Short mmCIF file of C-alpha atoms in Angstrom, two decimals:
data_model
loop_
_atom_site.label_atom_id
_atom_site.label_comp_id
_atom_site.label_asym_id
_atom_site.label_seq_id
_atom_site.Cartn_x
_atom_site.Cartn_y
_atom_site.Cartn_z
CA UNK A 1 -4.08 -54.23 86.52
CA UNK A 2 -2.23 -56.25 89.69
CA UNK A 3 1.07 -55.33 87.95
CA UNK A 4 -0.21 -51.51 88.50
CA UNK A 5 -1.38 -52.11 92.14
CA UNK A 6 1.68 -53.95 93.49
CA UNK A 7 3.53 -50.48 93.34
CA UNK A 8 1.40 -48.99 94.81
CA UNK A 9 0.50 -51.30 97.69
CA UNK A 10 4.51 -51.81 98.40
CA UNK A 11 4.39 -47.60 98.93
CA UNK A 12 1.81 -48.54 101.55
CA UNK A 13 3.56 -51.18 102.62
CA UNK A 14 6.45 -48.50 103.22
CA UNK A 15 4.21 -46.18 105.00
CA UNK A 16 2.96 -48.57 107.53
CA UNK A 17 6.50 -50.03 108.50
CA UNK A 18 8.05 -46.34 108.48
CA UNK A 19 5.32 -44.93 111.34
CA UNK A 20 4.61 -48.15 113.29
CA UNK A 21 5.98 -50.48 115.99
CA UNK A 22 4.56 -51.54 119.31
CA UNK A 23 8.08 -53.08 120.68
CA UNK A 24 11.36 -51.58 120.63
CA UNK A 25 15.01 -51.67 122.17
CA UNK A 26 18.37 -50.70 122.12
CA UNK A 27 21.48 -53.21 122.67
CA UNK A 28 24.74 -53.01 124.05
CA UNK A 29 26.37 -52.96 120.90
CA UNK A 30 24.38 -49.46 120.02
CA UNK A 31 21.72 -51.37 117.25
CA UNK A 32 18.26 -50.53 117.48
CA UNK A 33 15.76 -53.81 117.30
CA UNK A 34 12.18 -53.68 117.28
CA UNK A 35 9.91 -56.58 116.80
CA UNK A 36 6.05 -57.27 116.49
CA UNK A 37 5.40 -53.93 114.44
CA UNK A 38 2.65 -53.41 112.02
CA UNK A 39 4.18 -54.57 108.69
CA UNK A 40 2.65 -55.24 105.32
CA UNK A 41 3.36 -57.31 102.29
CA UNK A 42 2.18 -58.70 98.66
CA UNK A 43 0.21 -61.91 98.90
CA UNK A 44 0.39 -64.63 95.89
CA UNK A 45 -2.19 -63.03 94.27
CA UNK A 46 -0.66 -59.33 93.86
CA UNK A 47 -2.72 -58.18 97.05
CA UNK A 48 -1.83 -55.98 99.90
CA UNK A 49 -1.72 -57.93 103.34
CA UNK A 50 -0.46 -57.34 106.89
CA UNK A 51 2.34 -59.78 108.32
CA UNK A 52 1.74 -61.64 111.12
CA UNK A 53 5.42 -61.23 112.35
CA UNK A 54 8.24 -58.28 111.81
CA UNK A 55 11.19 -58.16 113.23
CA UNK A 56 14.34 -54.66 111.90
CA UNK A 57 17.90 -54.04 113.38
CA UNK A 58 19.54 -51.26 112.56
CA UNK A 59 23.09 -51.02 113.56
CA UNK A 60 25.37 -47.86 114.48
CA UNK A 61 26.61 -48.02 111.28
CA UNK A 62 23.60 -46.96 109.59
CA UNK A 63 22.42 -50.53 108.23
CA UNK A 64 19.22 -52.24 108.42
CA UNK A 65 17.40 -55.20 107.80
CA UNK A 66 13.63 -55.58 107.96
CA UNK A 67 11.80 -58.57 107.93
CA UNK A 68 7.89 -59.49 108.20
CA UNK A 69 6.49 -62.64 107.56
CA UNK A 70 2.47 -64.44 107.27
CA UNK A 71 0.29 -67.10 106.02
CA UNK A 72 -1.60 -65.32 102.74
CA UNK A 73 -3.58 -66.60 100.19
CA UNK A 74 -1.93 -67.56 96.75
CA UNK A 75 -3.95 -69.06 93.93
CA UNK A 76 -1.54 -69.08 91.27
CA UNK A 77 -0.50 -72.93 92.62
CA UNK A 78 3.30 -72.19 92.80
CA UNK A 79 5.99 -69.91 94.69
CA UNK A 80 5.89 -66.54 93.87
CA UNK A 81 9.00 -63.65 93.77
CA UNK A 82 9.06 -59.75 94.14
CA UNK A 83 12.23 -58.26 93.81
CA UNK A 84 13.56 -54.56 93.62
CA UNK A 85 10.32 -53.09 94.75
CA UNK A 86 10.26 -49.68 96.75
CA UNK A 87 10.61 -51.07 100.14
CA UNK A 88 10.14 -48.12 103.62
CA UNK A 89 12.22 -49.68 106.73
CA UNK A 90 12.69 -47.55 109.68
CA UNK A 91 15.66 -45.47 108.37
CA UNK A 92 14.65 -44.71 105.11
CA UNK A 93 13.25 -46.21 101.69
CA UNK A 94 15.16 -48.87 99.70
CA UNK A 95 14.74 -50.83 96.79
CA UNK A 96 16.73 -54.35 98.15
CA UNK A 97 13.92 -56.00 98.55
CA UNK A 98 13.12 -59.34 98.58
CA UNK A 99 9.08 -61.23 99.05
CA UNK A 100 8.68 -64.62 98.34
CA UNK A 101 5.07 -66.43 98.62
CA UNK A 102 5.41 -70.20 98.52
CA UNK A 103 2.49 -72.03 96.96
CA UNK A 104 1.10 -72.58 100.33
CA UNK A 105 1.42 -68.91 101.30
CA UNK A 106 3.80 -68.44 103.57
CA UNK A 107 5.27 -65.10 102.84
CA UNK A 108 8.33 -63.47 104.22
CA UNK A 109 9.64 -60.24 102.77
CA UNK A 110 13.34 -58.98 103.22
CA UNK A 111 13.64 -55.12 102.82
CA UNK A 112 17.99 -53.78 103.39
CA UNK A 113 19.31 -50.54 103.70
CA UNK A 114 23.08 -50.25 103.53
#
């Protein structure tokens, strides 16, 4: 059942990252940066949880990198990988995505458009 949900929570996951941010600004060099926006990832256990840090660039160029990290439970005792899921950044949807979950739960997902 989990292996069912964690598709669908990662499309939530997109949603949320896609319509929210609460600090944002643009650089000399033209990239766009926002930090501190709501963000949402897949705890050790397969569950849906919000980060407690995010931080995206996107340059002129057209690339982006999204990150969002937190402290979630994990009862499986060791780390955890997702990889390839459907991940939404600012720009767009991609599936170069990265979330590890280290026994002790500290997540930090990696979502790139390029």
């Amino acid at each position: 059942m989990k292996k069912v949900l964690i598709p669908f929570a990662s499309l939530f996951v997109c949603a949320i990252a896609l319509v929210s941010w609460k600090n944002a600004s643009t650089r000399d060099n033209g990239a766009f940066i926002a930090n501190d926006f709501t963000c949402g990832l897949i705890d050790g256990d397969g569950n849906f949880a919000f980060a407690d840090a995010s931080h995206t660039v996107i340059t002129s160029s057209g690339n982006s990198v999204l990150k969002c990290s937190a402290t979630v439970p994990n009862s499986t005792g060791k780390a955890v990988n997702y990889n390839d899921f459907l991940c939404g950044t600012f720009i767009g949807l991609t599936t170069d995505s990265h979330e590890t979950v280290s026994a002790s739960g500290q997540a930090t997902l990696t979502c790139k458009v390029h």
